[in-house]
Amino acid sequence: MTAVMPPPASACPACSAAPAAEALAAAQEPSEAHIILSLPTIHCAACMSAVESALMKSDTVRSARVNLTMKRVSIEADPDLTAADVIPLVEAAGYEAHELDSTALSATQTDRAGRELLMRLAVAGFASMNVMLLSVAVWSGAEGPTRDMFHWISAAIVLPSVAFAAQPFFKNAWTALKAGHLNMDVPISLAILLALVTSLWETSLSGEHAYFDAAIALTFFLLTGRYLDHRTRSVARSAAEELAALEVPRAWRVTEDGEEQVNVAELQVGDLLRVRPGGRMPVDGEISEGTSELDRSLLTGETLPVFAEPGLSVSAGEVNLTGPLTIRATAVGRDTSLHRMADLVSIAESGRSRYTSLADKAAKLYAPGVHILSALAFIGWYLYSGDLRVALNIAAAVLIITCPCALGLAVPAVTTAASGRLFKRGLLIKDATALERLAQIDTVVFDKTGTLTAGTPEVSNIDDFTRRDLEITLALASGSSHPLSQSLTAAIQGAGISAAEVTDIQEVPGHGTQGRWNGQLVRLGRAAWVDGPSLALTSTCLRVGDGPVQAFTFTDRLRDGAEEAVRALQEGGHKVILMSGDTTPAVEALANRLGIEQWLAEALPQDKAARIQALTDQGAKVLMVGDGLNDTAALTAAHASISPASALDAARVASDIVLLGGELDPIPEAITTAQKATRRIRENFTIATWYNIIAVPLAIAGLCSPLIAALAMSSSSLTVSLNALRLR
């Protein structure tokens, strides 16, 4: 067995937050400026590279990282640099930039952008339907004035529709050209404009063919993809908002004059803070006074409370459960554990956003090639025939016959079929490239509590106790909100046992519950508190008077299908690893039970993310399966990720796939389906490629009229769609 131990604290720069914060406080002067700009017009990997390159050309900028998902750039620069100084650098590269404020990424703004895209999509769709009806009339044999009338009506519909609906493509293309570089919107805009110009030329000369329907249909399909991409990114942005919502805005600071409520931004390292029961830790620190129990599920994912006493380190975001605590701040602001977790997610999202779908990779070569061929055909035929009209018609025929409809359908048709199949098995695909990445997986990392297990403790030895002891236990457990006490209460009541008459019941913060039964002191709680031996297993102890200490032991029930999923993955040649924030004995026991050889215990969020990154650096393609907020950074950093529907919002948002049911056994099937889907996508690309190899020379040679080109294009799209349906 190989036990993978957590990396030492010194190995991770993020783990040295406290010393860094103390040094910063001592200096009393920032060593660098941290500037965040909103970039509303970026939309691809080329945009990211262009912005980062433009910023790094400045000697005053030390680093620049663009997050495409959140459409922002994070800049580390010289202390005296301001947002007003760097915004012109971004604008010179051809992109809009604004200093980020809290409302820039609000739901209202997100919804407004979505509504605008949806409105343009609706206009393009309505116009496309009407123009298609007119085109059918022309193709059916309309001639002379009747044909010309239909063409002019089509022009009247399409021109204003394209002018409104295709604005996102035109604006981005124009901005890129002004900055002196190309992006994917440039060839898209060229295709739309050339189709319109050619159609107007043909119509003005009473020609037989016009391509208004192609121009508006292309706009409609491209807007559909842009809107779906927007919806995906707007959901992804809420992962950071979910983390930010957990930050405590105000805290109670202890001074010589008493307690005062202050803004968390005013706190400094060394301040004493009072955290009342039920309150969340505002900063990282160390307990200086008081005993209690802490809910650390935010950072570790484990639901069982931890005993808190003076000297124990606490982290921002943890919840104080039972007694008041006084803590001394060791890290504040951006150096707290909660803020570092948000940074981990943001960095991972920046990396994830660089993934490019197979369709996008093909389009980078395909689209420029199409337009080069069309331009060469126009020049060649114009030089050969001297007839501008003939040259335009053949160039248009090349554009139509090479219309990327087949290429555009190659991925959506397959992903739709695959997503439908997986949805029936309880898996919801969220990300456009998730299937392609899932097909490459060779390593699967599971979280423990809430993922492989149900996350709720269950009493395992209730039959070892007498009815009297169970009656006393029920009386004591009923007065506590501790998860183990709640589990005991449910189990004993389920056995039909009533509570004994126990008086003077009180809960001792951080220890347990005590009372009096028949004049004897009875206690239920930690082993050390009742003078019992400590156990490796999760347990709580009962002692009646001076009698022997008896321990209730608990186990965490496996999630349905967990054993089957792990076995199927291992038989399929995948490496399976268990990572958890739980104690070493608990993680080791589960790993042995499931036959998992590699495991990591007592892991914090940065430990999980670091382990995922280490595996990635070794060449592994990692699938992370987790449900907690502490898994968010790891989920985002992994090559692909899955979260149960019961997971926290931030975890579900960060993952690529949501497991709708309660069973894990669909996961191996999802990988198999993704591999089949990727094969179908490659087959579709092959079909589209051979179609163009055959059709393009015919169009360039002038042997295909625009009508024949349109029919050939439709047949290639139909072939691609039928091939995708084979996946079902």
XYZ file of C-alpha atoms in Angstrom, residues 50-340:
291
model
C -2.996 39.601 -26.939
C -3.955 41.337 -23.677
C -1.222 39.670 -21.639
C 1.420 40.472 -24.272
C 0.338 44.116 -24.472
C 0.558 44.542 -20.699
C 3.891 42.747 -20.301
C 5.500 45.136 -22.791
C 5.348 47.784 -20.064
C 8.355 47.911 -17.713
C 6.078 48.808 -14.794
C 3.946 45.627 -15.090
C 5.411 42.600 -13.305
C 2.783 40.032 -14.218
C -0.579 39.864 -15.987
C -3.001 36.944 -15.977
C -6.241 36.982 -17.981
C -9.199 34.953 -16.726
C -11.414 34.292 -19.764
C -14.191 32.754 -17.674
C -14.600 35.894 -15.550
C -13.525 38.250 -18.370
C -10.978 40.063 -16.247
C -7.214 40.543 -16.009
C -5.254 40.501 -12.762
C -2.150 42.730 -12.853
C 0.764 42.919 -10.422
C 2.665 46.165 -11.015
C 4.877 48.805 -9.431
C 3.323 50.381 -6.292
C 2.626 53.763 -7.897
C 0.823 52.340 -10.939
C -2.966 52.809 -11.164
C -5.736 51.390 -13.309
C -5.775 54.610 -15.340
C -2.160 53.917 -16.348
C -2.720 50.375 -17.660
C -6.144 50.747 -19.308
C -4.623 52.557 -22.354
C -2.245 49.594 -22.856
C -5.207 47.216 -23.156
C -7.183 49.586 -25.371
C -4.171 49.960 -27.692
C -4.330 46.191 -28.199
C -7.918 46.588 -29.414
C -9.903 45.608 -26.297
C -12.290 47.474 -24.049
C -11.125 47.723 -20.414
C -12.624 49.115 -17.206
C -11.500 49.221 -13.614
C -13.407 46.439 -11.884
C -15.987 47.276 -9.233
C -18.332 44.992 -7.355
C -21.228 45.594 -9.716
C -19.336 44.819 -12.915
C -19.980 41.104 -12.549
C -23.354 41.308 -10.863
C -26.219 39.118 -11.950
C -28.002 42.158 -13.376
C -25.195 42.878 -15.824
C -24.872 39.204 -16.711
C -28.586 38.941 -17.409
C -28.508 42.109 -19.530
C -25.735 40.755 -21.750
C -27.621 37.478 -22.083
C -30.840 39.258 -23.011
C -29.064 41.268 -25.701
C -27.582 38.128 -27.265
C -30.938 36.366 -27.058
C -32.651 39.308 -28.753
C -30.149 39.261 -31.624
C -30.581 35.491 -31.894
C -34.377 35.854 -32.091
C -34.141 38.502 -34.836
C -31.743 36.346 -36.870
C -33.952 33.268 -36.435
C -37.154 35.066 -37.447
C -35.512 36.630 -40.493
C -33.929 33.312 -41.479
C -37.286 31.495 -41.470
C -38.912 34.110 -43.694
C -36.023 34.274 -46.165
C -35.909 30.486 -46.426
C -39.558 30.483 -47.530
C -38.775 33.035 -50.235
C -35.724 31.004 -51.328
C -37.856 27.891 -51.721
C -40.089 29.840 -54.088
C -37.071 30.889 -56.163
C -35.616 27.359 -56.223
C -39.005 26.019 -57.302
C -38.755 27.822 -60.629
C -39.646 31.509 -60.144
C -38.191 33.526 -63.003
C -37.857 37.078 -64.303
C -39.605 39.859 -62.380
C -41.084 37.392 -59.867
C -37.618 36.066 -58.970
C -36.215 39.598 -58.744
C -39.067 40.652 -56.468
C -38.384 37.738 -54.095
C -34.683 38.640 -54.083
C -35.381 42.293 -53.242
C -37.814 41.291 -50.488
C -35.130 38.969 -49.095
C -32.642 41.842 -49.186
C -35.078 44.118 -47.348
C -35.418 41.502 -44.607
C -31.800 40.371 -44.351
C -29.852 43.637 -44.529
C -31.314 45.286 -41.385
C -31.450 41.915 -39.612
C -27.767 41.207 -40.207
C -26.849 44.808 -39.354
C -28.457 44.306 -35.925
C -27.878 40.614 -35.179
C -24.266 40.297 -36.376
C -22.991 43.338 -34.465
C -20.946 41.255 -31.958
C -18.947 39.711 -34.818
C -18.500 42.980 -36.714
C -17.383 44.932 -33.624
C -14.876 42.312 -32.496
C -13.496 41.940 -36.031
C -13.113 45.715 -36.484
C -11.425 46.072 -33.097
C -8.967 43.306 -33.943
C -8.154 44.798 -37.348
C -7.544 48.243 -35.835
C -5.125 46.638 -33.386
C -3.299 44.948 -36.263
C -4.155 41.287 -35.624
C -6.729 38.696 -36.627
C -9.271 36.770 -34.593
C -11.968 34.255 -35.545
C -14.554 37.021 -35.980
C -12.630 38.465 -38.937
C -13.268 35.554 -41.367
C -16.800 35.181 -39.988
C -17.573 38.839 -40.741
C -15.936 38.535 -44.146
C -18.112 35.529 -45.043
C -21.314 37.327 -44.043
C -20.401 40.562 -45.852
C -19.217 38.821 -49.014
C -22.439 36.810 -49.197
C -24.450 40.037 -48.863
C -22.395 41.995 -51.415
C -22.506 39.145 -53.944
C -26.255 38.786 -53.451
C -26.884 42.504 -53.949
C -24.704 42.476 -57.070
C -26.623 39.509 -58.519
C -29.985 41.025 -57.640
C -29.130 44.419 -59.172
C -28.176 42.645 -62.428
C -31.342 40.487 -62.368
C -29.202 37.394 -61.785
C -30.584 33.976 -60.981
C -28.804 33.413 -57.680
C -28.706 35.364 -54.424
C -27.383 34.174 -51.111
C -29.286 36.225 -48.556
C -30.511 33.007 -46.952
C -26.922 31.785 -46.455
C -25.868 35.082 -44.827
C -28.716 35.181 -42.300
C -28.566 31.440 -41.566
C -24.830 31.679 -40.873
C -25.484 34.604 -38.520
C -28.195 32.655 -36.709
C -26.069 29.556 -36.104
C -23.043 31.552 -34.996
C -25.176 33.559 -32.553
C -26.578 30.315 -31.161
C -23.072 29.159 -30.302
C -22.145 32.554 -28.839
C -25.264 32.611 -26.639
C -24.661 29.076 -25.314
C -21.063 30.032 -24.574
C -22.282 33.103 -22.690
C -24.661 31.029 -20.587
C -21.874 28.614 -19.665
C -19.532 31.414 -18.673
C -22.170 33.293 -16.676
C -22.718 30.162 -14.578
C -18.985 29.684 -14.128
C -18.592 33.236 -12.821
C -20.805 32.437 -9.843
C -18.160 30.063 -8.413
C -16.051 33.029 -7.347
C -19.158 34.852 -6.126
C -20.056 31.813 -3.998
C -16.670 31.975 -2.283
C -16.830 35.744 -1.848
C -20.245 35.426 -0.175
C -18.643 33.440 2.660
C -16.330 36.271 3.671
C -17.381 37.938 6.930
C -17.888 41.696 6.381
C -17.499 42.775 10.048
C -15.848 41.421 13.189
C -15.741 42.157 16.930
C -12.266 43.451 17.891
C -11.175 43.266 21.544
C -9.469 46.450 22.790
C -8.499 47.863 26.170
C -11.847 49.689 26.277
C -13.896 46.575 25.488
C -15.257 45.207 22.207
C -15.881 47.204 19.035
C -17.397 46.128 15.742
C -15.154 47.007 12.801
C -14.939 46.341 9.080
C -12.824 43.276 8.317
C -10.731 45.400 5.939
C -9.490 47.388 8.989
C -8.113 44.339 10.827
C -4.377 43.830 11.188
C -2.163 40.937 12.128
C -2.032 40.638 15.933
C -5.557 41.967 16.612
C -7.640 40.084 19.197
C -11.108 39.124 17.945
C -14.154 37.697 19.723
C -16.137 35.052 17.816
C -19.461 34.090 19.374
C -21.185 30.678 19.001
C -22.627 30.350 15.506
C -20.232 32.936 14.110
C -17.840 32.422 11.201
C -14.104 33.102 11.575
C -13.310 36.442 9.872
C -9.539 35.846 9.595
C -6.895 33.189 10.074
C -5.637 33.107 13.638
C -4.859 31.224 16.832
C -7.219 30.661 19.747
C -6.006 32.565 22.813
C -9.007 32.016 25.096
C -12.065 29.742 25.328
C -13.057 26.215 24.375
C -15.599 25.185 21.773
C -16.076 23.008 18.715
C -15.412 24.080 15.143
C -17.164 23.154 11.931
C -14.286 22.861 9.435
C -16.320 21.447 6.556
C -15.500 24.544 4.493
C -11.794 23.655 4.351
C -11.710 19.907 4.945
C -15.125 18.731 3.742
C -15.623 16.726 6.957
C -18.878 17.246 8.827
C -17.667 16.150 12.296
C -16.715 19.085 14.574
C -13.174 19.592 15.875
C -12.388 20.334 19.524
C -11.164 23.931 19.874
C -8.904 25.067 22.713
C -6.205 27.727 23.261
C -3.282 27.284 20.896
C -5.318 25.757 18.053
C -4.977 27.446 14.652
C -8.212 28.469 12.946
C -8.932 29.588 9.387
C -11.296 32.125 7.888
C -14.631 30.571 7.025
C -14.717 28.006 9.854
C -17.809 28.128 12.082
C -17.669 28.338 15.875
C -20.356 25.986 17.191
C -20.732 25.983 20.961
C -18.649 28.387 23.076
C -17.255 31.931 22.702
C -13.655 32.153 21.495
C -11.003 34.846 21.459
C -8.536 34.544 18.588
C -5.391 36.418 17.639
C -5.209 37.246 13.918
C -2.240 35.792 12.034
C -3.425 36.478 8.470
C -5.937 39.036 7.226
C -7.428 40.203 3.946
C -6.009 38.539 0.848
C -3.745 36.311 2.954
C -6.566 34.372 4.660
C -7.312 30.747 3.791
C -10.694 31.673 2.303
C -9.206 34.300 -0.003
C -6.376 31.962 -1.002
